[in-house]
Short mmCIF file of N, CA, C and O in Angstrom, two decimals:
data_model
loop_
_atom_site.label_atom_id
_atom_site.label_comp_id
_atom_site.label_asym_id
_atom_site.label_seq_id
_atom_site.Cartn_x
_atom_site.Cartn_y
_atom_site.Cartn_z
N MET A 1 4.50 -12.53 -14.56
CA MET A 1 4.04 -13.47 -13.46
C MET A 1 2.62 -13.06 -12.79
O MET A 1 2.36 -11.80 -12.58
N GLU A 2 1.72 -14.35 -13.29
CA GLU A 2 0.74 -14.04 -12.87
C GLU A 2 0.02 -13.98 -11.31
O GLU A 2 0.44 -14.61 -10.72
N PRO A 3 -0.75 -12.76 -11.23
CA PRO A 3 -1.36 -13.16 -9.64
C PRO A 3 -1.77 -14.36 -9.25
O PRO A 3 -2.30 -15.00 -9.67
N LYS A 4 -1.28 -14.68 -7.89
CA LYS A 4 -1.73 -15.89 -6.80
C LYS A 4 -3.12 -15.71 -6.51
O LYS A 4 -3.64 -16.29 -5.66
N MET A 5 -3.36 -14.32 -6.00
CA MET A 5 -4.34 -14.05 -5.14
C MET A 5 -5.27 -12.94 -5.50
O MET A 5 -4.35 -11.98 -6.47
N ASP A 6 -6.10 -12.91 -5.85
CA ASP A 6 -6.86 -12.07 -6.43
C ASP A 6 -7.62 -10.72 -5.41
O ASP A 6 -7.29 -10.83 -4.28
N ILE A 7 -8.43 -10.01 -5.88
CA ILE A 7 -9.15 -8.86 -4.94
C ILE A 7 -9.56 -9.15 -3.87
O ILE A 7 -9.31 -9.10 -2.39
N ALA A 8 -10.49 -10.79 -4.02
CA ALA A 8 -10.73 -10.99 -2.79
C ALA A 8 -10.42 -11.68 -2.02
O ALA A 8 -10.55 -11.30 -0.79
N ALA A 9 -9.31 -12.29 -2.35
CA ALA A 9 -8.94 -13.04 -1.44
C ALA A 9 -7.69 -12.49 -1.16
O ALA A 9 -7.57 -12.45 0.64
N LEU A 10 -7.34 -11.30 -1.12
CA LEU A 10 -6.46 -10.21 -0.46
C LEU A 10 -7.25 -9.46 0.81
O LEU A 10 -6.57 -9.45 1.78
N GLN A 11 -8.55 -8.79 0.22
CA GLN A 11 -9.19 -8.61 0.99
C GLN A 11 -9.65 -9.40 2.38
O GLN A 11 -9.52 -9.02 3.77
N ALA A 12 -9.73 -11.11 2.01
CA ALA A 12 -9.83 -11.46 3.09
C ALA A 12 -8.85 -12.16 3.93
O ALA A 12 -8.84 -12.14 5.48
N PHE A 13 -7.83 -11.94 3.27
CA PHE A 13 -6.46 -12.28 3.84
C PHE A 13 -6.20 -10.81 5.01
O PHE A 13 -6.02 -11.09 6.09
N VAL A 14 -6.36 -9.79 4.38
CA VAL A 14 -6.15 -8.76 5.30
C VAL A 14 -7.10 -8.53 6.89
O VAL A 14 -6.93 -8.36 8.02
N ALA A 15 -8.41 -8.69 6.29
CA ALA A 15 -9.30 -8.98 7.28
C ALA A 15 -9.25 -10.25 8.36
O ALA A 15 -9.47 -9.73 9.62
N ARG A 16 -8.59 -11.11 7.93
CA ARG A 16 -8.30 -12.05 9.00
C ARG A 16 -7.01 -11.57 9.71
O ARG A 16 -6.72 -12.09 10.99
N GLU A 17 -5.97 -11.48 9.05
CA GLU A 17 -4.17 -11.28 9.84
C GLU A 17 -4.22 -10.43 10.28
O GLU A 17 -3.75 -9.77 11.11
N PHE A 18 -4.89 -8.92 9.87
CA PHE A 18 -4.93 -7.34 10.26
C PHE A 18 -6.42 -7.27 10.62
O PHE A 18 -6.48 -5.83 9.83
N PRO A 19 -6.99 -7.80 11.68
CA PRO A 19 -8.17 -7.10 11.77
C PRO A 19 -8.23 -5.32 12.32
O PRO A 19 -9.13 -4.60 11.98
N GLN A 20 -6.90 -5.28 12.73
CA GLN A 20 -7.09 -4.24 13.55
C GLN A 20 -6.90 -2.60 12.30
O GLN A 20 -7.25 -1.47 12.70
N LEU A 21 -6.74 -2.79 10.93
CA LEU A 21 -7.12 -2.19 10.08
C LEU A 21 -8.03 -1.95 9.29
O LEU A 21 -8.51 -0.81 8.43
N GLY A 22 -9.01 -2.69 9.76
CA GLY A 22 -10.31 -2.46 9.90
C GLY A 22 -10.96 -2.13 8.21
O GLY A 22 -10.21 -3.07 7.76
N ASP A 23 -12.21 -1.34 8.19
CA ASP A 23 -12.01 -1.27 6.54
C ASP A 23 -11.19 0.41 6.32
O ASP A 23 -11.99 0.88 4.85
N ASP A 24 -10.17 0.50 6.70
CA ASP A 24 -9.69 1.60 6.41
C ASP A 24 -9.19 1.46 4.42
O ASP A 24 -9.25 2.55 4.00
N PHE A 25 -8.76 0.22 4.20
CA PHE A 25 -8.03 -0.07 2.90
C PHE A 25 -8.92 -0.95 1.96
O PHE A 25 -9.37 -1.74 2.51
N LEU A 26 -9.04 -0.13 0.59
CA LEU A 26 -9.49 -0.48 -0.17
C LEU A 26 -9.03 -1.00 -1.15
O LEU A 26 -8.16 0.08 -2.34
N ILE A 27 -8.69 -2.19 -1.77
CA ILE A 27 -8.06 -2.43 -3.00
C ILE A 27 -8.91 -2.32 -4.36
O ILE A 27 -9.70 -2.87 -4.35
N GLU A 28 -8.69 -1.53 -5.09
CA GLU A 28 -9.14 -1.08 -6.38
C GLU A 28 -8.87 -1.95 -7.42
O GLU A 28 -9.78 -2.22 -8.57
N THR A 29 -8.06 -1.84 -7.88
CA THR A 29 -7.41 -2.64 -8.82
C THR A 29 -5.76 -3.52 -8.68
O THR A 29 -5.30 -3.01 -7.74
N LEU A 30 -5.80 -4.71 -9.26
CA LEU A 30 -4.75 -5.51 -9.30
C LEU A 30 -4.73 -5.98 -10.76
O LEU A 30 -5.12 -6.36 -11.50
N THR A 31 -3.37 -5.63 -10.83
CA THR A 31 -2.58 -6.17 -12.41
C THR A 31 -1.30 -6.96 -12.27
O THR A 31 -0.55 -6.97 -10.72
N GLU A 32 -0.49 -7.01 -12.97
CA GLU A 32 0.82 -8.38 -13.07
C GLU A 32 1.36 -7.12 -12.22
O GLU A 32 2.87 -7.69 -11.83
N GLU A 33 1.81 -5.79 -12.47
CA GLU A 33 2.68 -4.72 -12.16
C GLU A 33 2.43 -4.51 -10.85
O GLU A 33 3.52 -4.22 -10.10
N GLY A 34 1.16 -4.53 -10.24
CA GLY A 34 0.87 -4.03 -8.96
C GLY A 34 -0.35 -3.97 -8.43
O GLY A 34 -1.75 -4.43 -9.08
N VAL A 35 -0.79 -2.72 -7.77
CA VAL A 35 -2.31 -2.55 -7.16
C VAL A 35 -2.41 -1.00 -6.71
O VAL A 35 -1.67 -0.20 -6.92
N THR A 36 -3.78 -1.10 -7.18
CA THR A 36 -4.24 0.31 -6.32
C THR A 36 -4.93 0.43 -5.29
O THR A 36 -5.90 -0.80 -5.52
N VAL A 37 -4.44 1.01 -4.23
CA VAL A 37 -5.42 1.11 -3.14
C VAL A 37 -5.58 2.42 -2.31
O VAL A 37 -5.17 3.42 -2.79
N ARG A 38 -6.84 2.21 -1.97
CA ARG A 38 -7.55 3.77 -1.33
C ARG A 38 -7.45 3.33 0.07
O ARG A 38 -7.64 2.55 0.52
N LEU A 39 -6.94 4.80 0.90
CA LEU A 39 -7.48 4.93 2.20
C LEU A 39 -7.96 5.75 2.31
O LEU A 39 -8.50 7.04 1.81
N ARG A 40 -9.46 5.22 3.16
CA ARG A 40 -10.73 5.79 3.08
C ARG A 40 -10.18 6.77 4.18
O ARG A 40 -10.46 6.32 5.71
N VAL A 41 -9.87 8.33 4.02
CA VAL A 41 -9.99 8.92 5.18
C VAL A 41 -11.23 9.47 6.30
O VAL A 41 -11.88 9.70 5.39
N ALA A 42 -10.89 9.24 7.43
CA ALA A 42 -11.28 9.64 8.91
C ALA A 42 -10.96 10.77 9.41
O ALA A 42 -9.46 10.77 9.20
N ASP A 43 -11.44 11.11 10.36
CA ASP A 43 -11.08 12.04 11.29
C ASP A 43 -9.60 11.12 11.80
O ASP A 43 -8.85 12.43 12.04
N ARG A 44 -9.55 10.32 12.21
CA ARG A 44 -8.48 9.54 12.60
C ARG A 44 -7.34 9.76 12.00
O ARG A 44 -6.05 9.73 12.65
N HIS A 45 -7.34 9.95 10.95
CA HIS A 45 -6.24 9.99 9.78
C HIS A 45 -5.44 11.54 9.49
O HIS A 45 -4.77 11.55 9.35
N LEU A 46 -6.37 12.41 10.33
CA LEU A 46 -5.91 13.89 10.45
C LEU A 46 -5.09 14.17 11.29
O LEU A 46 -4.88 13.80 12.64
N ARG A 47 -3.82 15.15 10.70
CA ARG A 47 -3.50 15.84 12.12
C ARG A 47 -3.84 17.31 12.11
O ARG A 47 -4.32 17.88 11.35
N PRO A 48 -3.10 17.88 13.40
CA PRO A 48 -3.64 19.44 13.03
C PRO A 48 -4.02 20.20 12.19
O PRO A 48 -2.52 19.80 11.53
N GLY A 49 -4.64 20.46 11.49
CA GLY A 49 -4.82 21.83 10.55
C GLY A 49 -5.50 21.26 9.61
O GLY A 49 -5.42 21.51 8.25
N GLY A 50 -6.20 19.93 9.85
CA GLY A 50 -6.91 18.90 8.69
C GLY A 50 -6.48 18.63 7.61
O GLY A 50 -7.24 18.01 6.73
N THR A 51 -5.11 18.17 7.56
CA THR A 51 -4.28 17.47 6.57
C THR A 51 -4.26 15.83 7.11
O THR A 51 -4.15 15.54 8.07
N VAL A 52 -4.29 15.31 6.04
CA VAL A 52 -3.95 13.93 6.39
C VAL A 52 -2.66 13.43 6.87
O VAL A 52 -1.75 14.40 6.49
N SER A 53 -2.27 12.76 8.11
CA SER A 53 -1.20 12.96 8.89
C SER A 53 -0.01 12.04 7.80
O SER A 53 -0.28 10.99 7.01
N GLY A 54 1.43 12.20 8.04
CA GLY A 54 2.31 11.60 7.62
C GLY A 54 2.08 9.89 7.96
O GLY A 54 2.71 9.25 6.91
N PRO A 55 2.16 9.23 8.80
CA PRO A 55 2.31 8.42 9.42
C PRO A 55 0.62 7.55 8.39
O PRO A 55 0.99 6.28 8.19
N SER A 56 -0.21 8.35 8.32
CA SER A 56 -1.69 7.55 7.56
C SER A 56 -0.85 7.43 6.25
O SER A 56 -1.18 6.21 5.55
N MET A 57 -0.40 8.25 5.50
CA MET A 57 0.31 8.16 4.31
C MET A 57 1.47 7.05 3.81
O MET A 57 1.30 6.08 3.46
N PHE A 58 2.32 7.18 5.46
CA PHE A 58 3.01 5.70 5.33
C PHE A 58 2.42 4.45 5.38
O PHE A 58 2.90 3.40 4.68
N SER A 59 1.86 4.30 6.13
CA SER A 59 0.70 3.11 6.50
C SER A 59 0.22 2.77 5.02
O SER A 59 0.01 1.18 4.56
N LEU A 60 -0.37 3.50 4.40
CA LEU A 60 -0.91 3.44 2.88
C LEU A 60 -0.06 2.91 1.74
O LEU A 60 -0.08 2.02 1.03
N ALA A 61 1.08 3.20 1.82
CA ALA A 61 2.48 2.98 1.14
C ALA A 61 2.77 1.60 1.78
O ALA A 61 2.92 0.65 1.06
N ASP A 62 2.93 0.98 3.13
CA ASP A 62 3.53 -0.14 3.33
C ASP A 62 2.41 -0.88 3.12
O ASP A 62 2.92 -2.23 2.77
N VAL A 63 1.22 -0.66 3.26
CA VAL A 63 0.17 -1.60 2.83
C VAL A 63 -0.03 -2.22 1.81
O VAL A 63 -0.08 -3.06 1.37
N SER A 64 0.07 -0.85 0.66
CA SER A 64 0.02 -1.09 -0.56
C SER A 64 0.83 -2.28 -1.14
O SER A 64 1.07 -2.94 -2.12
N VAL A 65 2.29 -2.32 -1.04
CA VAL A 65 3.45 -2.73 -1.57
C VAL A 65 3.14 -4.51 -0.76
O VAL A 65 3.40 -5.58 -1.73
N TYR A 66 2.66 -4.31 0.61
CA TYR A 66 2.88 -5.69 0.61
C TYR A 66 1.53 -6.34 0.12
O TYR A 66 1.80 -8.10 -0.36
N LEU A 67 0.78 -5.82 -0.37
CA LEU A 67 -0.58 -6.54 -1.05
C LEU A 67 0.04 -6.63 -2.61
O LEU A 67 -0.21 -7.65 -2.97
N ALA A 68 0.82 -5.79 -3.03
CA ALA A 68 1.43 -6.29 -4.51
C ALA A 68 2.11 -7.56 -4.37
O ALA A 68 2.10 -8.16 -5.02
N ILE A 69 3.04 -7.05 -3.04
CA ILE A 69 3.85 -8.57 -3.00
C ILE A 69 3.22 -10.04 -2.71
O ILE A 69 3.17 -10.96 -3.57
N LEU A 70 2.08 -9.69 -1.35
CA LEU A 70 1.20 -11.09 -1.61
C LEU A 70 0.64 -11.49 -2.86
O LEU A 70 -0.04 -12.67 -3.18
N ALA A 71 -0.21 -10.66 -3.31
CA ALA A 71 -0.91 -11.03 -4.63
C ALA A 71 0.16 -11.89 -5.67
O ALA A 71 -0.32 -12.88 -6.78
N ARG A 72 1.11 -11.99 -5.87
CA ARG A 72 2.18 -12.74 -6.91
C ARG A 72 2.71 -13.86 -6.09
O ARG A 72 2.85 -14.37 -6.28
N ILE A 73 3.18 -13.90 -4.66
CA ILE A 73 3.64 -14.81 -4.14
C ILE A 73 2.42 -15.66 -3.08
O ILE A 73 2.91 -16.90 -2.64
N GLY A 74 1.54 -15.34 -3.04
CA GLY A 74 0.53 -16.20 -2.08
C GLY A 74 0.40 -15.36 -0.62
O GLY A 74 1.33 -14.51 -0.40
N PRO A 75 -0.01 -16.05 0.25
CA PRO A 75 -0.32 -15.77 1.57
C PRO A 75 0.90 -15.72 2.19
O PRO A 75 0.47 -16.58 3.03
N VAL A 76 1.73 -15.06 2.42
CA VAL A 76 2.55 -15.02 3.29
C VAL A 76 2.60 -14.05 4.50
O VAL A 76 3.18 -12.90 4.30
N ALA A 77 1.77 -14.42 5.52
CA ALA A 77 1.88 -13.03 6.47
C ALA A 77 3.46 -12.45 7.26
O ALA A 77 3.35 -11.48 7.63
N LEU A 78 4.30 -13.59 7.24
CA LEU A 78 5.44 -12.86 7.66
C LEU A 78 6.21 -11.76 6.59
O LEU A 78 7.94 -11.46 7.30
N ALA A 79 6.35 -11.88 5.68
CA ALA A 79 6.92 -10.66 4.61
C ALA A 79 7.05 -9.50 5.17
O ALA A 79 5.79 -9.20 6.18
N VAL A 80 8.01 -8.64 5.66
CA VAL A 80 7.90 -7.83 6.44
C VAL A 80 8.89 -6.22 5.94
O VAL A 80 9.76 -7.00 4.64
N THR A 81 8.43 -5.15 6.16
CA THR A 81 9.40 -4.04 5.27
C THR A 81 10.94 -4.01 6.09
O THR A 81 10.70 -4.08 7.41
N THR A 82 11.73 -3.87 5.25
CA THR A 82 13.06 -4.09 5.60
C THR A 82 13.57 -2.00 5.22
O THR A 82 14.71 -1.84 6.05
N ASN A 83 13.04 -1.26 4.61
CA ASN A 83 13.37 -0.18 4.20
C ASN A 83 11.73 0.24 3.63
O ASN A 83 11.70 0.20 2.80
N CYS A 84 11.92 1.89 4.16
CA CYS A 84 11.47 2.64 3.08
C CYS A 84 11.48 4.23 3.22
O CYS A 84 12.59 4.47 4.18
N SER A 85 11.54 4.47 2.01
CA SER A 85 11.71 5.82 2.07
C SER A 85 10.72 7.06 1.42
O SER A 85 9.88 6.04 0.43
N ILE A 86 10.13 7.86 1.97
CA ILE A 86 9.29 8.67 1.61
C ILE A 86 9.10 9.89 1.42
O ILE A 86 9.89 10.57 2.34
N ASP A 87 8.73 10.55 0.60
CA ASP A 87 9.08 11.84 0.25
C ASP A 87 7.26 12.81 -0.23
O ASP A 87 6.98 12.32 -0.84
N PHE A 88 7.11 13.48 1.21
CA PHE A 88 6.11 14.12 0.85
C PHE A 88 5.99 15.66 0.38
O PHE A 88 6.89 16.67 0.68
N MET A 89 5.23 15.68 -0.91
CA MET A 89 5.30 16.43 -1.40
C MET A 89 4.56 17.89 -1.98
O MET A 89 4.87 18.98 -2.09
N ARG A 90 3.16 17.02 -1.95
CA ARG A 90 1.99 18.48 -1.11
C ARG A 90 1.24 17.87 -0.08
O ARG A 90 1.54 16.80 0.12
N LYS A 91 0.42 19.14 0.37
CA LYS A 91 -0.30 18.64 0.78
C LYS A 91 -1.73 18.08 0.54
O LYS A 91 -2.25 18.66 -0.53
N PRO A 92 -2.03 17.10 1.29
CA PRO A 92 -3.47 16.41 0.86
C PRO A 92 -4.52 17.10 1.02
O PRO A 92 -4.55 17.74 2.12
N ALA A 93 -5.45 16.86 -0.07
CA ALA A 93 -6.76 17.91 0.27
C ALA A 93 -7.26 17.07 1.80
O ALA A 93 -7.11 15.99 2.19
N ALA A 94 -8.14 18.00 2.11
CA ALA A 94 -8.61 17.88 3.73
C ALA A 94 -9.81 17.13 3.61
O ALA A 94 -11.05 16.98 2.61
N LYS A 95 -9.67 15.56 4.12
CA LYS A 95 -10.47 14.91 3.71
C LYS A 95 -11.09 13.80 2.91
O LYS A 95 -12.08 13.18 2.74
N ALA A 96 -10.12 14.31 1.68
CA ALA A 96 -10.24 13.44 0.56
C ALA A 96 -9.47 12.18 0.59
O ALA A 96 -8.67 12.25 1.38
N ASP A 97 -10.12 10.74 -0.08
CA ASP A 97 -9.35 9.78 0.35
C ASP A 97 -8.23 9.63 -0.56
O ASP A 97 -7.61 10.88 -1.32
N LEU A 98 -7.01 8.96 -0.09
CA LEU A 98 -5.93 9.18 -0.69
C LEU A 98 -5.72 7.49 -1.38
O LEU A 98 -6.16 6.50 -1.33
N ILE A 99 -5.31 7.93 -2.72
CA ILE A 99 -5.32 6.52 -3.68
C ILE A 99 -4.03 6.13 -4.23
O ILE A 99 -3.05 7.19 -4.20
N CYS A 100 -3.48 5.40 -3.94
CA CYS A 100 -1.98 5.00 -3.94
C CYS A 100 -2.01 3.97 -4.98
O CYS A 100 -2.39 2.75 -5.44
N HIS A 101 -0.91 4.01 -5.89
CA HIS A 101 -0.94 3.44 -7.12
C HIS A 101 0.52 2.79 -6.84
O HIS A 101 1.63 3.60 -6.55
N THR A 102 0.93 1.33 -6.88
CA THR A 102 1.93 0.70 -6.48
C THR A 102 2.26 -0.29 -7.63
O THR A 102 1.83 -0.80 -8.26
N ARG A 103 3.55 -0.19 -7.78
CA ARG A 103 4.30 -1.14 -8.58
C ARG A 103 5.57 -1.90 -8.38
O ARG A 103 6.15 -1.14 -7.70
N LEU A 104 5.37 -2.97 -8.66
CA LEU A 104 6.59 -3.77 -8.11
C LEU A 104 7.48 -3.84 -9.07
O LEU A 104 7.31 -3.96 -10.17
N LEU A 105 8.91 -3.22 -8.46
CA LEU A 105 10.01 -3.01 -9.84
C LEU A 105 10.97 -3.86 -9.76
O LEU A 105 11.44 -4.69 -10.52
N LYS A 106 11.07 -5.20 -8.11
CA LYS A 106 11.75 -6.19 -8.18
C LYS A 106 10.87 -7.76 -7.55
O LYS A 106 10.51 -6.90 -6.36
N LEU A 107 10.82 -8.54 -7.79
CA LEU A 107 10.33 -9.42 -6.65
C LEU A 107 11.56 -10.80 -7.23
O LEU A 107 11.14 -11.33 -7.70
N GLY A 108 12.14 -10.93 -5.73
CA GLY A 108 13.51 -12.18 -6.00
C GLY A 108 12.98 -12.56 -5.13
O GLY A 108 11.82 -12.64 -4.51
N ARG A 109 13.78 -13.85 -4.74
CA ARG A 109 13.62 -14.72 -3.69
C ARG A 109 13.49 -14.57 -2.06
O ARG A 109 12.54 -14.93 -1.53
N VAL A 110 14.23 -13.06 -1.97
CA VAL A 110 14.60 -12.68 -0.75
C VAL A 110 14.11 -11.38 -0.40
O VAL A 110 13.74 -10.83 0.49
N LEU A 111 13.78 -10.32 -1.54
CA LEU A 111 13.71 -9.13 -1.36
C LEU A 111 12.73 -8.98 -2.68
O LEU A 111 13.03 -9.62 -3.92
N ALA A 112 12.07 -7.86 -2.38
CA ALA A 112 10.87 -7.19 -3.36
C ALA A 112 11.24 -5.79 -3.21
O ALA A 112 11.23 -5.18 -1.91
N VAL A 113 11.30 -5.15 -3.76
CA VAL A 113 11.49 -3.49 -3.99
C VAL A 113 10.07 -2.46 -4.93
O VAL A 113 9.81 -3.31 -5.88
N GLY A 114 9.62 -1.85 -4.27
CA GLY A 114 8.05 -1.56 -4.72
C GLY A 114 8.39 0.14 -5.02
O GLY A 114 8.50 0.82 -4.01
N ASP A 115 7.65 0.96 -5.62
CA ASP A 115 7.36 2.06 -5.88
C ASP A 115 5.91 2.32 -5.86
O ASP A 115 5.16 1.90 -6.21
N VAL A 116 5.78 3.80 -5.03
CA VAL A 116 4.53 4.18 -4.46
C VAL A 116 3.94 5.42 -4.96
O VAL A 116 5.03 6.40 -5.05
N MET A 117 2.90 5.93 -5.46
CA MET A 117 2.81 7.51 -5.58
C MET A 117 1.62 7.49 -5.12
O MET A 117 0.69 6.63 -5.31
N ILE A 118 1.02 8.60 -4.46
CA ILE A 118 0.21 8.41 -3.47
C ILE A 118 -0.66 9.81 -4.02
O ILE A 118 0.06 10.73 -4.21
N PHE A 119 -1.68 10.10 -4.54
CA PHE A 119 -2.62 11.04 -4.72
C PHE A 119 -4.01 11.19 -3.71
O PHE A 119 -4.51 10.48 -3.13
N SER A 120 -4.32 12.73 -3.51
CA SER A 120 -5.37 12.93 -2.97
C SER A 120 -6.57 12.66 -4.15
O SER A 120 -6.60 13.45 -5.42
N GLU A 121 -7.41 11.93 -3.52
CA GLU A 121 -8.62 11.87 -4.67
C GLU A 121 -9.34 13.28 -5.20
O GLU A 121 -9.50 14.46 -4.73
N GLY A 122 -9.27 13.46 -6.49
CA GLY A 122 -9.58 14.32 -7.70
C GLY A 122 -8.56 15.37 -7.73
O GLY A 122 -8.47 16.43 -8.53
N GLN A 123 -7.33 15.34 -7.34
CA GLN A 123 -6.17 15.92 -7.76
C GLN A 123 -5.52 15.11 -8.52
O GLN A 123 -4.98 14.18 -8.63
N THR A 124 -4.49 16.13 -9.82
CA THR A 124 -3.75 15.22 -10.71
C THR A 124 -2.44 14.87 -9.93
O THR A 124 -1.59 14.34 -10.59
N GLU A 125 -1.96 15.72 -9.14
CA GLU A 125 -0.44 15.80 -8.53
C GLU A 125 -0.17 15.25 -7.73
O GLU A 125 -1.13 15.04 -6.54
N PRO A 126 0.65 14.44 -7.43
CA PRO A 126 0.67 13.63 -6.47
C PRO A 126 1.15 14.08 -5.04
O PRO A 126 1.77 14.86 -5.10
N VAL A 127 0.77 13.61 -3.94
CA VAL A 127 1.07 14.06 -2.94
C VAL A 127 2.42 13.48 -2.07
O VAL A 127 3.14 14.10 -0.89
N ALA A 128 2.61 12.70 -2.49
CA ALA A 128 3.79 11.65 -2.04
C ALA A 128 4.21 10.43 -2.64
O ALA A 128 3.61 9.84 -3.64
N ARG A 129 5.59 10.59 -2.40
CA ARG A 129 6.12 9.28 -3.36
C ARG A 129 7.30 8.34 -2.43
O ARG A 129 7.43 8.82 -1.66
N ALA A 130 6.84 6.74 -2.65
CA ALA A 130 7.75 6.16 -1.68
C ALA A 130 8.33 4.98 -2.29
O ALA A 130 8.17 4.54 -3.57
N GLY A 131 9.42 4.52 -1.90
CA GLY A 131 10.10 3.19 -2.18
C GLY A 131 10.12 2.65 -0.82
O GLY A 131 10.64 2.77 0.27
N LEU A 132 9.53 1.31 -1.11
CA LEU A 132 10.14 0.27 0.04
C LEU A 132 10.75 -0.93 -0.47
O LEU A 132 10.30 -1.69 -1.66
N THR A 133 11.42 -1.73 0.48
CA THR A 133 11.79 -2.62 0.32
C THR A 133 11.26 -3.72 1.21
O THR A 133 11.35 -3.35 2.35
N TYR A 134 11.22 -5.21 0.65
CA TYR A 134 10.40 -5.99 1.69
C TYR A 134 11.67 -7.22 1.72
O TYR A 134 11.64 -7.70 0.30
N SER A 135 11.13 -8.08 3.03
CA SER A 135 12.12 -9.32 2.96
C SER A 135 11.41 -10.01 3.04
O SER A 135 9.90 -9.97 3.33
N ILE A 136 11.38 -11.35 2.22
CA ILE A 136 10.45 -12.19 1.97
C ILE A 136 10.78 -13.56 2.87
O ILE A 136 12.44 -13.85 2.53
N PRO A 137 10.38 -14.13 3.78
CA PRO A 137 10.63 -15.50 3.95
C PRO A 137 10.91 -16.94 3.72
O PRO A 137 9.99 -16.35 1.88
N LYS A 138 12.00 -17.58 3.66
CA LYS A 138 12.40 -18.78 2.91
C LYS A 138 10.81 -19.69 2.66
O LYS A 138 11.02 -19.94 1.74
N SER A 139 10.10 -19.49 3.72
CA SER A 139 8.79 -20.57 3.51
C SER A 139 8.55 -20.23 2.25
O SER A 139 7.48 -20.96 1.44
N ALA A 140 8.45 -18.78 1.85
CA ALA A 140 7.67 -18.70 0.51
C ALA A 140 8.04 -18.90 -0.84
O ALA A 140 7.80 -18.65 -1.86
#
């Protein structure tokens, strides 16, 4: 399925509907299969010990799947996360941006399932892996 929203439209949607996210997330690529999103790591994303916090990595995974879905179905603000399972596999590099590769495994009428791999910039091994399910409202 051809994307209904391009990178510029997705970034504008996030800025308009979720201004609290600021400039934390940058969409780097968009394909028919999914998106690649960067978390611009700042001090507010760090936990004691100087590594990126779990909640920050969850946010990256969640936002990335949401954007992958919106790219395919259009600007539906009320699509919501219904399930998430995340495995934290390695300590992220200190203050390095995180790169999230997201692939939609299923996009149905009421549910979407995404798979996520998160990497610290410059590292080849993933720091986290997640699977998320989203509920899509009937109006979509």
